[in-house]
Amino acid sequence: MDALLYIHKLKLKLEAINRELASLVARKREHLSVMKQLQFPKKEVKVEKAEKGVVVRVTCEKGGDKLVSILEVFEEMGLVVLNARVSSNMYFAMEAIVVAEEEQHALHVKSITEAVIKAIER
Protein backbone atom coordinates (compact mmCIF):
# COMPACT_ATOMS: atom_id res chain seq x y z
CA MET A 1 0.00 0.00 0.00
CA ASP A 2 2.84 2.41 0.84
CA ALA A 3 4.39 1.74 -2.55
CA LEU A 4 1.15 2.68 -4.34
CA LEU A 5 0.87 5.91 -2.36
CA TYR A 6 4.51 6.73 -3.13
CA ILE A 7 3.96 6.09 -6.86
CA HIS A 8 0.81 8.25 -6.81
CA LYS A 9 2.72 11.14 -5.15
CA LEU A 10 5.50 10.80 -7.73
CA LYS A 11 2.89 10.93 -10.50
CA LEU A 12 1.43 14.13 -9.04
CA LYS A 13 4.90 15.69 -8.80
CA LEU A 14 5.63 14.71 -12.40
CA GLU A 15 2.36 16.30 -13.56
CA ALA A 16 3.23 19.52 -11.69
CA ILE A 17 6.69 19.59 -13.27
CA ASN A 18 5.19 19.04 -16.72
CA ARG A 19 2.72 21.92 -16.17
CA GLU A 20 5.56 24.20 -15.06
CA LEU A 21 7.65 23.18 -18.07
CA ALA A 22 4.75 23.90 -20.43
CA SER A 23 4.28 27.30 -18.81
CA LEU A 24 7.99 28.14 -19.18
CA VAL A 25 8.03 27.04 -22.82
CA ALA A 26 4.96 29.21 -23.53
CA ARG A 27 6.61 32.22 -21.84
CA LYS A 28 9.79 31.67 -23.81
CA ARG A 29 7.82 31.48 -27.07
CA GLU A 30 5.97 34.69 -26.16
CA HIS A 31 9.23 36.46 -25.27
CA LEU A 32 10.86 35.45 -28.56
CA SER A 33 7.79 36.65 -30.44
CA VAL A 34 7.98 40.05 -28.75
CA MET A 35 11.71 40.28 -29.46
CA LYS A 36 11.11 39.62 -33.15
CA GLN A 37 8.51 42.36 -33.25
CA LEU A 38 10.94 44.91 -31.84
CA GLN A 39 12.66 46.30 -34.85
CA PHE A 40 15.95 47.96 -34.19
CA PRO A 41 17.41 49.93 -37.04
CA LYS A 42 19.95 47.93 -39.04
CA LYS A 43 22.15 50.97 -39.05
CA GLU A 44 21.45 54.59 -38.41
CA VAL A 45 23.98 57.40 -38.31
CA LYS A 46 22.97 60.97 -37.49
CA VAL A 47 25.47 63.81 -37.43
CA GLU A 48 24.32 67.27 -36.37
CA LYS A 49 26.14 70.54 -35.81
CA ALA A 50 26.16 71.54 -32.16
CA GLU A 51 27.32 74.50 -30.12
CA LYS A 52 30.72 72.88 -29.74
CA GLY A 53 31.59 70.64 -32.69
CA VAL A 54 29.13 68.02 -33.87
CA VAL A 55 26.96 65.38 -32.23
CA VAL A 56 27.33 61.91 -33.75
CA ARG A 57 24.60 59.35 -33.02
CA VAL A 58 25.02 55.76 -34.16
CA THR A 59 22.60 52.86 -33.78
CA CYS A 60 23.29 49.48 -35.37
CA GLU A 61 23.46 45.75 -34.77
CA LYS A 62 25.97 44.48 -32.23
CA GLY A 63 29.07 42.66 -33.34
CA GLY A 64 32.59 43.38 -34.39
CA ASP A 65 34.66 46.24 -33.08
CA LYS A 66 32.24 49.02 -33.95
CA LEU A 67 33.47 51.42 -31.28
CA VAL A 68 37.11 50.91 -32.21
CA SER A 69 36.34 51.41 -35.91
CA ILE A 70 34.43 54.62 -35.23
CA LEU A 71 37.15 56.02 -32.97
CA GLU A 72 39.78 55.20 -35.61
CA VAL A 73 37.74 57.13 -38.19
CA PHE A 74 37.52 60.11 -35.84
CA GLU A 75 41.28 60.00 -35.36
CA GLU A 76 41.93 59.77 -39.12
CA MET A 77 39.67 62.78 -39.67
CA GLY A 78 41.45 64.81 -36.99
CA LEU A 79 38.49 64.78 -34.64
CA VAL A 80 38.64 64.65 -30.85
CA VAL A 81 35.87 63.14 -28.72
CA LEU A 82 34.80 65.53 -25.96
CA ASN A 83 32.09 63.32 -24.51
CA ALA A 84 30.59 59.95 -25.44
CA ARG A 85 27.98 57.47 -24.26
CA VAL A 86 28.04 53.90 -25.54
CA SER A 87 25.64 51.02 -24.97
CA SER A 88 25.60 47.53 -26.41
CA ASN A 89 22.82 45.69 -24.62
CA MET A 90 20.59 44.51 -27.47
CA TYR A 91 22.18 46.65 -30.16
CA PHE A 92 25.13 49.02 -30.45
CA ALA A 93 24.34 52.66 -29.65
CA MET A 94 26.71 55.58 -29.36
CA GLU A 95 26.31 59.31 -28.91
CA ALA A 96 29.45 61.41 -29.06
CA ILE A 97 30.33 65.08 -29.19
CA VAL A 98 33.39 65.58 -31.38
CA VAL A 99 35.42 68.66 -32.30
CA ALA A 100 38.18 69.30 -34.80
CA GLU A 101 41.63 68.77 -33.33
CA GLU A 102 43.00 71.64 -35.41
CA GLU A 103 41.32 74.36 -37.44
CA GLN A 104 42.41 72.79 -40.74
CA HIS A 105 40.20 69.78 -40.02
CA ALA A 106 36.72 70.87 -41.03
CA LEU A 107 33.59 69.47 -39.46
CA HIS A 108 31.59 68.48 -42.53
CA VAL A 109 28.43 66.65 -41.51
CA LYS A 110 28.22 64.70 -44.76
CA SER A 111 31.84 63.47 -44.71
CA ILE A 112 31.62 62.46 -41.05
CA THR A 113 28.36 60.60 -41.71
CA GLU A 114 29.83 58.71 -44.67
CA ALA A 115 33.01 57.82 -42.76
CA VAL A 116 31.08 56.51 -39.74
CA ILE A 117 28.79 54.44 -41.98
CA LYS A 118 31.84 52.84 -43.59
CA ALA A 119 33.33 52.20 -40.14
CA ILE A 120 30.28 50.31 -38.85
CA GLU A 121 30.08 48.25 -42.03
CA ARG A 122 33.60 46.87 -41.53
PDB file of C-alpha atoms in Angstrom:
ATOM      1  CA  MET A   1       0.000   0.000   0.000  1.00  0.00           C
ATOM      2  CA  ASP A   2       2.838   2.407   0.845  1.00  0.00           C
ATOM      3  CA  ALA A   3       4.395   1.739  -2.552  1.00  0.00           C
ATOM      4  CA  LEU A   4       1.151   2.675  -4.338  1.00  0.00           C
ATOM      5  CA  LEU A   5       0.871   5.905  -2.356  1.00  0.00           C
ATOM      6  CA  TYR A   6       4.510   6.730  -3.133  1.00  0.00           C
ATOM      7  CA  ILE A   7       3.959   6.089  -6.862  1.00  0.00           C
ATOM      8  CA  HIS A   8       0.805   8.248  -6.805  1.00  0.00           C
ATOM      9  CA  LYS A   9       2.720  11.139  -5.152  1.00  0.00           C
ATOM     10  CA  LEU A  10       5.495  10.805  -7.735  1.00  0.00           C
ATOM     11  CA  LYS A  11       2.886  10.926 -10.498  1.00  0.00           C
ATOM     12  CA  LEU A  12       1.430  14.131  -9.041  1.00  0.00           C
ATOM     13  CA  LYS A  13       4.900  15.693  -8.801  1.00  0.00           C
ATOM     14  CA  LEU A  14       5.630  14.710 -12.403  1.00  0.00           C
ATOM     15  CA  GLU A  15       2.364  16.295 -13.563  1.00  0.00           C
ATOM     16  CA  ALA A  16       3.230  19.517 -11.688  1.00  0.00           C
ATOM     17  CA  ILE A  17       6.690  19.589 -13.267  1.00  0.00           C
ATOM     18  CA  ASN A  18       5.191  19.039 -16.724  1.00  0.00           C
ATOM     19  CA  ARG A  19       2.719  21.916 -16.169  1.00  0.00           C
ATOM     20  CA  GLU A  20       5.565  24.195 -15.055  1.00  0.00           C
ATOM     21  CA  LEU A  21       7.649  23.184 -18.069  1.00  0.00           C
ATOM     22  CA  ALA A  22       4.752  23.897 -20.433  1.00  0.00           C
ATOM     23  CA  SER A  23       4.279  27.298 -18.808  1.00  0.00           C
ATOM     24  CA  LEU A  24       7.985  28.140 -19.179  1.00  0.00           C
ATOM     25  CA  VAL A  25       8.027  27.042 -22.820  1.00  0.00           C
ATOM     26  CA  ALA A  26       4.965  29.210 -23.525  1.00  0.00           C
ATOM     27  CA  ARG A  27       6.609  32.220 -21.842  1.00  0.00           C
ATOM     28  CA  LYS A  28       9.790  31.671 -23.815  1.00  0.00           C
ATOM     29  CA  ARG A  29       7.820  31.484 -27.066  1.00  0.00           C
ATOM     30  CA  GLU A  30       5.971  34.690 -26.164  1.00  0.00           C
ATOM     31  CA  HIS A  31       9.230  36.455 -25.265  1.00  0.00           C
ATOM     32  CA  LEU A  32      10.857  35.449 -28.562  1.00  0.00           C
ATOM     33  CA  SER A  33       7.789  36.647 -30.443  1.00  0.00           C
ATOM     34  CA  VAL A  34       7.981  40.052 -28.748  1.00  0.00           C
ATOM     35  CA  MET A  35      11.710  40.282 -29.459  1.00  0.00           C
ATOM     36  CA  LYS A  36      11.111  39.615 -33.153  1.00  0.00           C
ATOM     37  CA  GLN A  37       8.506  42.361 -33.253  1.00  0.00           C
ATOM     38  CA  LEU A  38      10.937  44.905 -31.845  1.00  0.00           C
ATOM     39  CA  GLN A  39      12.656  46.302 -34.853  1.00  0.00           C
ATOM     40  CA  PHE A  40      15.947  47.957 -34.188  1.00  0.00           C
ATOM     41  CA  PRO A  41      17.412  49.928 -37.042  1.00  0.00           C
ATOM     42  CA  LYS A  42      19.946  47.929 -39.036  1.00  0.00           C
ATOM     43  CA  LYS A  43      22.151  50.974 -39.047  1.00  0.00           C
ATOM     44  CA  GLU A  44      21.448  54.591 -38.407  1.00  0.00           C
ATOM     45  CA  VAL A  45      23.977  57.404 -38.315  1.00  0.00           C
ATOM     46  CA  LYS A  46      22.970  60.971 -37.493  1.00  0.00           C
ATOM     47  CA  VAL A  47      25.466  63.806 -37.431  1.00  0.00           C
ATOM     48  CA  GLU A  48      24.316  67.272 -36.371  1.00  0.00           C
ATOM     49  CA  LYS A  49      26.143  70.541 -35.815  1.00  0.00           C
ATOM     50  CA  ALA A  50      26.164  71.545 -32.162  1.00  0.00           C
ATOM     51  CA  GLU A  51      27.322  74.503 -30.116  1.00  0.00           C
ATOM     52  CA  LYS A  52      30.725  72.880 -29.745  1.00  0.00           C
ATOM     53  CA  GLY A  53      31.593  70.642 -32.687  1.00  0.00           C
ATOM     54  CA  VAL A  54      29.128  68.024 -33.866  1.00  0.00           C
ATOM     55  CA  VAL A  55      26.965  65.375 -32.227  1.00  0.00           C
ATOM     56  CA  VAL A  56      27.330  61.909 -33.750  1.00  0.00           C
ATOM     57  CA  ARG A  57      24.599  59.348 -33.016  1.00  0.00           C
ATOM     58  CA  VAL A  58      25.022  55.759 -34.161  1.00  0.00           C
ATOM     59  CA  THR A  59      22.602  52.858 -33.777  1.00  0.00           C
ATOM     60  CA  CYS A  60      23.286  49.477 -35.373  1.00  0.00           C
ATOM     61  CA  GLU A  61      23.465  45.748 -34.767  1.00  0.00           C
ATOM     62  CA  LYS A  62      25.972  44.482 -32.227  1.00  0.00           C
ATOM     63  CA  GLY A  63      29.067  42.656 -33.344  1.00  0.00           C
ATOM     64  CA  GLY A  64      32.590  43.375 -34.389  1.00  0.00           C
ATOM     65  CA  ASP A  65      34.662  46.235 -33.084  1.00  0.00           C
ATOM     66  CA  LYS A  66      32.241  49.020 -33.948  1.00  0.00           C
ATOM     67  CA  LEU A  67      33.470  51.420 -31.276  1.00  0.00           C
ATOM     68  CA  VAL A  68      37.112  50.906 -32.208  1.00  0.00           C
ATOM     69  CA  SER A  69      36.344  51.409 -35.911  1.00  0.00           C
ATOM     70  CA  ILE A  70      34.431  54.621 -35.231  1.00  0.00           C
ATOM     71  CA  LEU A  71      37.152  56.017 -32.974  1.00  0.00           C
ATOM     72  CA  GLU A  72      39.779  55.196 -35.611  1.00  0.00           C
ATOM     73  CA  VAL A  73      37.739  57.132 -38.186  1.00  0.00           C
ATOM     74  CA  PHE A  74      37.519  60.112 -35.839  1.00  0.00           C
ATOM     75  CA  GLU A  75      41.282  60.003 -35.364  1.00  0.00           C
ATOM     76  CA  GLU A  76      41.926  59.766 -39.119  1.00  0.00           C
ATOM     77  CA  MET A  77      39.672  62.780 -39.675  1.00  0.00           C
ATOM     78  CA  GLY A  78      41.454  64.805 -36.995  1.00  0.00           C
ATOM     79  CA  LEU A  79      38.488  64.782 -34.637  1.00  0.00           C
ATOM     80  CA  VAL A  80      38.637  64.653 -30.854  1.00  0.00           C
ATOM     81  CA  VAL A  81      35.875  63.139 -28.715  1.00  0.00           C
ATOM     82  CA  LEU A  82      34.800  65.529 -25.956  1.00  0.00           C
ATOM     83  CA  ASN A  83      32.087  63.321 -24.514  1.00  0.00           C
ATOM     84  CA  ALA A  84      30.586  59.951 -25.440  1.00  0.00           C
ATOM     85  CA  ARG A  85      27.982  57.467 -24.257  1.00  0.00           C
ATOM     86  CA  VAL A  86      28.035  53.904 -25.537  1.00  0.00           C
ATOM     87  CA  SER A  87      25.642  51.021 -24.975  1.00  0.00           C
ATOM     88  CA  SER A  88      25.600  47.527 -26.409  1.00  0.00           C
ATOM     89  CA  ASN A  89      22.815  45.688 -24.625  1.00  0.00           C
ATOM     90  CA  MET A  90      20.592  44.507 -27.465  1.00  0.00           C
ATOM     91  CA  TYR A  91      22.179  46.653 -30.163  1.00  0.00           C
ATOM     92  CA  PHE A  92      25.133  49.020 -30.448  1.00  0.00           C
ATOM     93  CA  ALA A  93      24.335  52.658 -29.650  1.00  0.00           C
ATOM     94  CA  MET A  94      26.715  55.585 -29.355  1.00  0.00           C
ATOM     95  CA  GLU A  95      26.307  59.308 -28.915  1.00  0.00           C
ATOM     96  CA  ALA A  96      29.447  61.408 -29.059  1.00  0.00           C
ATOM     97  CA  ILE A  97      30.331  65.076 -29.195  1.00  0.00           C
ATOM     98  CA  VAL A  98      33.393  65.584 -31.382  1.00  0.00           C
ATOM     99  CA  VAL A  99      35.420  68.658 -32.301  1.00  0.00           C
ATOM    100  CA  ALA A 100      38.182  69.298 -34.801  1.00  0.00           C
ATOM    101  CA  GLU A 101      41.632  68.771 -33.327  1.00  0.00           C
ATOM    102  CA  GLU A 102      42.996  71.639 -35.407  1.00  0.00           C
ATOM    103  CA  GLU A 103      41.323  74.361 -37.436  1.00  0.00           C
ATOM    104  CA  GLN A 104      42.412  72.787 -40.741  1.00  0.00           C
ATOM    105  CA  HIS A 105      40.199  69.778 -40.017  1.00  0.00           C
ATOM    106  CA  ALA A 106      36.720  70.872 -41.027  1.00  0.00           C
ATOM    107  CA  LEU A 107      33.588  69.466 -39.456  1.00  0.00           C
ATOM    108  CA  HIS A 108      31.591  68.480 -42.527  1.00  0.00           C
ATOM    109  CA  VAL A 109      28.427  66.652 -41.508  1.00  0.00           C
ATOM    110  CA  LYS A 110      28.222  64.698 -44.760  1.00  0.00           C
ATOM    111  CA  SER A 111      31.838  63.471 -44.712  1.00  0.00           C
ATOM    112  CA  ILE A 112      31.624  62.463 -41.046  1.00  0.00           C
ATOM    113  CA  THR A 113      28.363  60.604 -41.709  1.00  0.00           C
ATOM    114  CA  GLU A 114      29.830  58.707 -44.668  1.00  0.00           C
ATOM    115  CA  ALA A 115      33.010  57.823 -42.762  1.00  0.00           C
ATOM    116  CA  VAL A 116      31.085  56.512 -39.745  1.00  0.00           C
ATOM    117  CA  ILE A 117      28.786  54.436 -41.979  1.00  0.00           C
ATOM    118  CA  LYS A 118      31.845  52.835 -43.592  1.00  0.00           C
ATOM    119  CA  ALA A 119      33.329  52.200 -40.141  1.00  0.00           C
ATOM    120  CA  ILE A 120      30.284  50.314 -38.847  1.00  0.00           C
ATOM    121  CA  GLU A 121      30.082  48.248 -42.027  1.00  0.00           C
ATOM    122  CA  ARG A 122      33.605  46.872 -41.531  1.00  0.00           C
TER     123      ARG A 122
END
